[in-house]
Amino acid sequence: MIFKKLAITAMTGATLMASSAMADTNHVVIGTGGQTGVYYQVGGAICRLVNKNTATHDINCTHKTGGSVTNINGLRSGDVDMGVAQSDWQYHAYNGTAPDTFPDGAFKELRSVFSVYAEPFTVIARTDSGIKKFEDLKGKKVNIGNPGSGNRATMNIVMEKMGWTTGDFSVASELKASEHAAALCDGKIDAFIYVAGHPNGSIKEATTACDAIVVPVDNEVIHKLVDDNAYYAMTSIPGGMYNGTDTDTATFGIAATFISSTKADEETVYQMVKAVFENFKRFKKMHPAFANLEESKMISDSLSAPLHDGAIRYYKEKGWM
């Protein structure tokens, strides 16, 4: 009986210790994007680097799908602790300059952590659709993106500048990014819009499964949009990256940024940033879109909201600020 009691006591103690350890762990949720997109890969890469040292800093990281606008709203509501978002929607959220998208007004608690990679505004069209340039989308079946995504929000702005409405397309579908490649090759749509890092798995799927091309987005309206907004820049998608398009394709773009809010404590953000930059070579190998990242640009370029105190602390320790 004595040994039995000792065994039960030891087991109970171990259980209590495990429960205590679980209670002390800081669970961080990152809002990303569709599973075929690079946002999802960003969240996964960061979580892998953070979680390998959970025993040291007591932070456990998970990530879930969403999109730029959904992630920013999730930070405001507390549904996520960190997220990935386009630099333009980071700007609009912080400054309250897109009331239709962010009806709650300026989100002054929004904070930048670092930028990640360039995201060109990309149009993919089936070759037999007759679409050769952006203006040719008018009258066609186009996936303009699902509500809550940065794709859709940016497309809404471009449509407004072009003087278009959804009625200018024969079909304006709202498919998620994970669905548009199949819809294109099945003939349900003629083209889709995707603001994404390259190379991109969904675009590779579309251009491999059927004959499709990358369409230029390069006209006077687009150039004026870029000139009027510092968070946009003209860019190009390299030729040869996708089947069907051998030459560089002109377009405009923004940057993917990693963000948080003042609700996230300084120590947590510090440890998240440290996990990435102390393992920077490994991070750059986790996706082709990360290959050309530079620390100096990540902590300064395309950040439309103030840096989080936890990020500033790490950058100062490194002598980068």
JSON list of N, CA, C and O in Angstrom, two decimals, residues 83-114:
[
{"chain": "A", "resi": 83, "resn": "GLY", "atom": "N", "xyz": [0.41, 38.64, -37.55]},
{"chain": "A", "resi": 83, "resn": "GLY", "atom": "CA", "xyz": [-0.16, 38.29, -38.84]},
{"chain": "A", "resi": 83, "resn": "GLY", "atom": "C", "xyz": [0.70, 38.78, -39.99]},
{"chain": "A", "resi": 83, "resn": "GLY", "atom": "O", "xyz": [1.65, 39.53, -39.81]},
{"chain": "A", "resi": 84, "resn": "VAL", "atom": "N", "xyz": [0.33, 38.33, -41.19]},
{"chain": "A", "resi": 84, "resn": "VAL", "atom": "CA", "xyz": [0.99, 38.77, -42.41]},
{"chain": "A", "resi": 84, "resn": "VAL", "atom": "C", "xyz": [-0.03, 39.60, -43.19]},
{"chain": "A", "resi": 84, "resn": "VAL", "atom": "O", "xyz": [-1.20, 39.23, -43.29]},
{"chain": "A", "resi": 85, "resn": "ALA", "atom": "N", "xyz": [0.42, 40.73, -43.72]},
{"chain": "A", "resi": 85, "resn": "ALA", "atom": "CA", "xyz": [-0.50, 41.62, -44.45]},
{"chain": "A", "resi": 85, "resn": "ALA", "atom": "C", "xyz": [0.25, 42.42, -45.49]},
{"chain": "A", "resi": 85, "resn": "ALA", "atom": "O", "xyz": [1.45, 42.69, -45.35]},
{"chain": "A", "resi": 86, "resn": "GLN", "atom": "N", "xyz": [-0.46, 42.80, -46.53]},
{"chain": "A", "resi": 86, "resn": "GLN", "atom": "CA", "xyz": [0.11, 43.67, -47.54]},
{"chain": "A", "resi": 86, "resn": "GLN", "atom": "C", "xyz": [0.43, 45.03, -46.92]},
{"chain": "A", "resi": 86, "resn": "GLN", "atom": "O", "xyz": [-0.32, 45.53, -46.09]},
{"chain": "A", "resi": 87, "resn": "SER", "atom": "N", "xyz": [1.50, 45.66, -47.41]},
{"chain": "A", "resi": 87, "resn": "SER", "atom": "CA", "xyz": [1.91, 46.96, -46.87]},
{"chain": "A", "resi": 87, "resn": "SER", "atom": "C", "xyz": [0.87, 48.04, -47.11]},
{"chain": "A", "resi": 87, "resn": "SER", "atom": "O", "xyz": [0.73, 48.96, -46.30]},
{"chain": "A", "resi": 88, "resn": "ASP", "atom": "N", "xyz": [0.12, 47.95, -48.22]},
{"chain": "A", "resi": 88, "resn": "ASP", "atom": "CA", "xyz": [-0.90, 48.97, -48.47]},
{"chain": "A", "resi": 88, "resn": "ASP", "atom": "C", "xyz": [-2.04, 48.88, -47.46]},
{"chain": "A", "resi": 88, "resn": "ASP", "atom": "O", "xyz": [-2.53, 49.91, -46.96]},
{"chain": "A", "resi": 89, "resn": "TRP", "atom": "N", "xyz": [-2.43, 47.66, -47.10]},
{"chain": "A", "resi": 89, "resn": "TRP", "atom": "CA", "xyz": [-3.53, 47.52, -46.13]},
{"chain": "A", "resi": 89, "resn": "TRP", "atom": "C", "xyz": [-3.07, 47.77, -44.71]},
{"chain": "A", "resi": 89, "resn": "TRP", "atom": "O", "xyz": [-3.84, 48.19, -43.85]},
{"chain": "A", "resi": 90, "resn": "GLN", "atom": "N", "xyz": [-1.79, 47.55, -44.46]},
{"chain": "A", "resi": 90, "resn": "GLN", "atom": "CA", "xyz": [-1.22, 47.98, -43.19]},
{"chain": "A", "resi": 90, "resn": "GLN", "atom": "C", "xyz": [-1.35, 49.51, -43.08]},
{"chain": "A", "resi": 90, "resn": "GLN", "atom": "O", "xyz": [-1.76, 50.04, -42.04]},
{"chain": "A", "resi": 91, "resn": "TYR", "atom": "N", "xyz": [-1.01, 50.21, -44.15]},
{"chain": "A", "resi": 91, "resn": "TYR", "atom": "CA", "xyz": [-1.08, 51.67, -44.17]},
{"chain": "A", "resi": 91, "resn": "TYR", "atom": "C", "xyz": [-2.52, 52.15, -43.95]},
{"chain": "A", "resi": 91, "resn": "TYR", "atom": "O", "xyz": [-2.79, 53.02, -43.11]},
{"chain": "A", "resi": 92, "resn": "HIS", "atom": "N", "xyz": [-3.45, 51.60, -44.72]},
{"chain": "A", "resi": 92, "resn": "HIS", "atom": "CA", "xyz": [-4.85, 52.03, -44.62]},
{"chain": "A", "resi": 92, "resn": "HIS", "atom": "C", "xyz": [-5.44, 51.75, -43.24]},
{"chain": "A", "resi": 92, "resn": "HIS", "atom": "O", "xyz": [-6.20, 52.56, -42.71]},
{"chain": "A", "resi": 93, "resn": "ALA", "atom": "N", "xyz": [-5.08, 50.60, -42.67]},
{"chain": "A", "resi": 93, "resn": "ALA", "atom": "CA", "xyz": [-5.62, 50.26, -41.35]},
{"chain": "A", "resi": 93, "resn": "ALA", "atom": "C", "xyz": [-5.10, 51.23, -40.29]},
{"chain": "A", "resi": 93, "resn": "ALA", "atom": "O", "xyz": [-5.87, 51.73, -39.46]},
{"chain": "A", "resi": 94, "resn": "TYR", "atom": "N", "xyz": [-3.80, 51.50, -40.32]},
{"chain": "A", "resi": 94, "resn": "TYR", "atom": "CA", "xyz": [-3.20, 52.38, -39.30]},
{"chain": "A", "resi": 94, "resn": "TYR", "atom": "C", "xyz": [-3.73, 53.81, -39.41]},
{"chain": "A", "resi": 94, "resn": "TYR", "atom": "O", "xyz": [-4.00, 54.46, -38.40]},
{"chain": "A", "resi": 95, "resn": "ASN", "atom": "N", "xyz": [-3.90, 54.26, -40.65]},
{"chain": "A", "resi": 95, "resn": "ASN", "atom": "CA", "xyz": [-4.30, 55.66, -40.86]},
{"chain": "A", "resi": 95, "resn": "ASN", "atom": "C", "xyz": [-5.80, 55.87, -41.01]},
{"chain": "A", "resi": 95, "resn": "ASN", "atom": "O", "xyz": [-6.26, 57.02, -41.05]},
{"chain": "A", "resi": 96, "resn": "GLY", "atom": "N", "xyz": [-6.56, 54.79, -41.09]},
{"chain": "A", "resi": 96, "resn": "GLY", "atom": "CA", "xyz": [-8.01, 54.92, -41.23]},
{"chain": "A", "resi": 96, "resn": "GLY", "atom": "C", "xyz": [-8.43, 55.49, -42.56]},
{"chain": "A", "resi": 96, "resn": "GLY", "atom": "O", "xyz": [-9.45, 56.19, -42.66]},
{"chain": "A", "resi": 97, "resn": "THR", "atom": "N", "xyz": [-7.67, 55.19, -43.62]},
{"chain": "A", "resi": 97, "resn": "THR", "atom": "CA", "xyz": [-7.94, 55.78, -44.94]},
{"chain": "A", "resi": 97, "resn": "THR", "atom": "C", "xyz": [-8.74, 54.87, -45.87]},
{"chain": "A", "resi": 97, "resn": "THR", "atom": "O", "xyz": [-8.87, 55.17, -47.06]},
{"chain": "A", "resi": 98, "resn": "ALA", "atom": "N", "xyz": [-9.27, 53.78, -45.35]},
{"chain": "A", "resi": 98, "resn": "ALA", "atom": "CA", "xyz": [-10.12, 52.90, -46.17]},
{"chain": "A", "resi": 98, "resn": "ALA", "atom": "C", "xyz": [-11.35, 52.51, -45.35]},
{"chain": "A", "resi": 98, "resn": "ALA", "atom": "O", "xyz": [-11.48, 51.37, -44.90]},
{"chain": "A", "resi": 99, "resn": "PRO", "atom": "N", "xyz": [-12.26, 53.47, -45.12]},
{"chain": "A", "resi": 99, "resn": "PRO", "atom": "CA", "xyz": [-13.42, 53.20, -44.25]},
{"chain": "A", "resi": 99, "resn": "PRO", "atom": "C", "xyz": [-14.32, 52.08, -44.72]},
{"chain": "A", "resi": 99, "resn": "PRO", "atom": "O", "xyz": [-14.97, 51.42, -43.90]},
{"chain": "A", "resi": 100, "resn": "ASP", "atom": "N", "xyz": [-14.37, 51.83, -46.04]},
{"chain": "A", "resi": 100, "resn": "ASP", "atom": "CA", "xyz": [-15.20, 50.73, -46.53]},
{"chain": "A", "resi": 100, "resn": "ASP", "atom": "C", "xyz": [-14.63, 49.38, -46.12]},
{"chain": "A", "resi": 100, "resn": "ASP", "atom": "O", "xyz": [-15.37, 48.42, -45.89]},
{"chain": "A", "resi": 101, "resn": "THR", "atom": "N", "xyz": [-13.31, 49.33, -46.03]},
{"chain": "A", "resi": 101, "resn": "THR", "atom": "CA", "xyz": [-12.63, 48.08, -45.64]},
{"chain": "A", "resi": 101, "resn": "THR", "atom": "C", "xyz": [-12.48, 47.96, -44.14]},
{"chain": "A", "resi": 101, "resn": "THR", "atom": "O", "xyz": [-12.64, 46.89, -43.56]},
{"chain": "A", "resi": 102, "resn": "PHE", "atom": "N", "xyz": [-12.15, 49.10, -43.49]},
{"chain": "A", "resi": 102, "resn": "PHE", "atom": "CA", "xyz": [-11.95, 49.13, -42.04]},
{"chain": "A", "resi": 102, "resn": "PHE", "atom": "C", "xyz": [-12.91, 50.16, -41.42]},
{"chain": "A", "resi": 102, "resn": "PHE", "atom": "O", "xyz": [-12.50, 51.29, -41.11]},
{"chain": "A", "resi": 103, "resn": "PRO", "atom": "N", "xyz": [-14.17, 49.79, -41.27]},
{"chain": "A", "resi": 103, "resn": "PRO", "atom": "CA", "xyz": [-15.18, 50.74, -40.79]},
{"chain": "A", "resi": 103, "resn": "PRO", "atom": "C", "xyz": [-14.98, 51.22, -39.35]},
{"chain": "A", "resi": 103, "resn": "PRO", "atom": "O", "xyz": [-15.59, 52.20, -38.94]},
{"chain": "A", "resi": 104, "resn": "ASP", "atom": "N", "xyz": [-14.13, 50.53, -38.58]},
{"chain": "A", "resi": 104, "resn": "ASP", "atom": "CA", "xyz": [-13.90, 50.93, -37.19]},
{"chain": "A", "resi": 104, "resn": "ASP", "atom": "C", "xyz": [-12.91, 52.08, -37.05]},
{"chain": "A", "resi": 104, "resn": "ASP", "atom": "O", "xyz": [-12.59, 52.49, -35.94]},
{"chain": "A", "resi": 105, "resn": "GLY", "atom": "N", "xyz": [-12.42, 52.60, -38.17]},
{"chain": "A", "resi": 105, "resn": "GLY", "atom": "CA", "xyz": [-11.53, 53.76, -38.11]},
{"chain": "A", "resi": 105, "resn": "GLY", "atom": "C", "xyz": [-10.07, 53.38, -37.97]},
{"chain": "A", "resi": 105, "resn": "GLY", "atom": "O", "xyz": [-9.69, 52.21, -38.08]},
{"chain": "A", "resi": 106, "resn": "ALA", "atom": "N", "xyz": [-9.23, 54.38, -37.75]},
{"chain": "A", "resi": 106, "resn": "ALA", "atom": "CA", "xyz": [-7.79, 54.18, -37.67]},
{"chain": "A", "resi": 106, "resn": "ALA", "atom": "C", "xyz": [-7.43, 53.21, -36.55]},
{"chain": "A", "resi": 106, "resn": "ALA", "atom": "O", "xyz": [-7.92, 53.33, -35.43]},
{"chain": "A", "resi": 107, "resn": "PHE", "atom": "N", "xyz": [-6.57, 52.26, -36.86]},
{"chain": "A", "resi": 107, "resn": "PHE", "atom": "CA", "xyz": [-6.11, 51.24, -35.91]},
{"chain": "A", "resi": 107, "resn": "PHE", "atom": "C", "xyz": [-4.71, 51.65, -35.43]},
{"chain": "A", "resi": 107, "resn": "PHE", "atom": "O", "xyz": [-3.70, 51.14, -35.88]},
{"chain": "A", "resi": 108, "resn": "LYS", "atom": "N", "xyz": [-4.68, 52.61, -34.51]},
{"chain": "A", "resi": 108, "resn": "LYS", "atom": "CA", "xyz": [-3.41, 53.19, -34.06]},
{"chain": "A", "resi": 108, "resn": "LYS", "atom": "C", "xyz": [-2.60, 52.23, -33.18]},
{"chain": "A", "resi": 108, "resn": "LYS", "atom": "O", "xyz": [-1.43, 52.51, -32.89]},
{"chain": "A", "resi": 109, "resn": "GLU", "atom": "N", "xyz": [-3.19, 51.13, -32.76]},
{"chain": "A", "resi": 109, "resn": "GLU", "atom": "CA", "xyz": [-2.45, 50.13, -31.98]},
{"chain": "A", "resi": 109, "resn": "GLU", "atom": "C", "xyz": [-1.69, 49.15, -32.88]},
{"chain": "A", "resi": 109, "resn": "GLU", "atom": "O", "xyz": [-0.95, 48.31, -32.39]},
{"chain": "A", "resi": 110, "resn": "LEU", "atom": "N", "xyz": [-1.90, 49.24, -34.19]},
{"chain": "A", "resi": 110, "resn": "LEU", "atom": "CA", "xyz": [-1.21, 48.36, -35.13]},
{"chain": "A", "resi": 110, "resn": "LEU", "atom": "C", "xyz": [0.29, 48.63, -35.10]},
{"chain": "A", "resi": 110, "resn": "LEU", "atom": "O", "xyz": [0.71, 49.79, -35.03]},
{"chain": "A", "resi": 111, "resn": "ARG", "atom": "N", "xyz": [1.10, 47.58, -35.18]},
{"chain": "A", "resi": 111, "resn": "ARG", "atom": "CA", "xyz": [2.53, 47.73, -35.16]},
{"chain": "A", "resi": 111, "resn": "ARG", "atom": "C", "xyz": [3.20, 46.85, -36.23]},
{"chain": "A", "resi": 111, "resn": "ARG", "atom": "O", "xyz": [2.77, 45.73, -36.49]},
{"chain": "A", "resi": 112, "resn": "SER", "atom": "N", "xyz": [4.25, 47.39, -36.83]},
{"chain": "A", "resi": 112, "resn": "SER", "atom": "CA", "xyz": [5.09, 46.62, -37.76]},
{"chain": "A", "resi": 112, "resn": "SER", "atom": "C", "xyz": [6.09, 45.78, -36.96]},
{"chain": "A", "resi": 112, "resn": "SER", "atom": "O", "xyz": [6.49, 46.17, -35.86]},
{"chain": "A", "resi": 113, "resn": "VAL", "atom": "N", "xyz": [6.49, 44.66, -37.54]},
{"chain": "A", "resi": 113, "resn": "VAL", "atom": "CA", "xyz": [7.55, 43.84, -36.95]},
{"chain": "A", "resi": 113, "resn": "VAL", "atom": "C", "xyz": [8.72, 43.77, -37.95]},
{"chain": "A", "resi": 113, "resn": "VAL", "atom": "O", "xyz": [9.83, 44.13, -37.63]},
{"chain": "A", "resi": 114, "resn": "PHE", "atom": "N", "xyz": [8.44, 43.35, -39.17]},
{"chain": "A", "resi": 114, "resn": "PHE", "atom": "CA", "xyz": [9.41, 43.44, -40.26]},
{"chain": "A", "resi": 114, "resn": "PHE", "atom": "C", "xyz": [8.67, 43.19, -41.58]},
{"chain": "A", "resi": 114, "resn": "PHE", "atom": "O", "xyz": [7.56, 42.66, -41.60]}
]
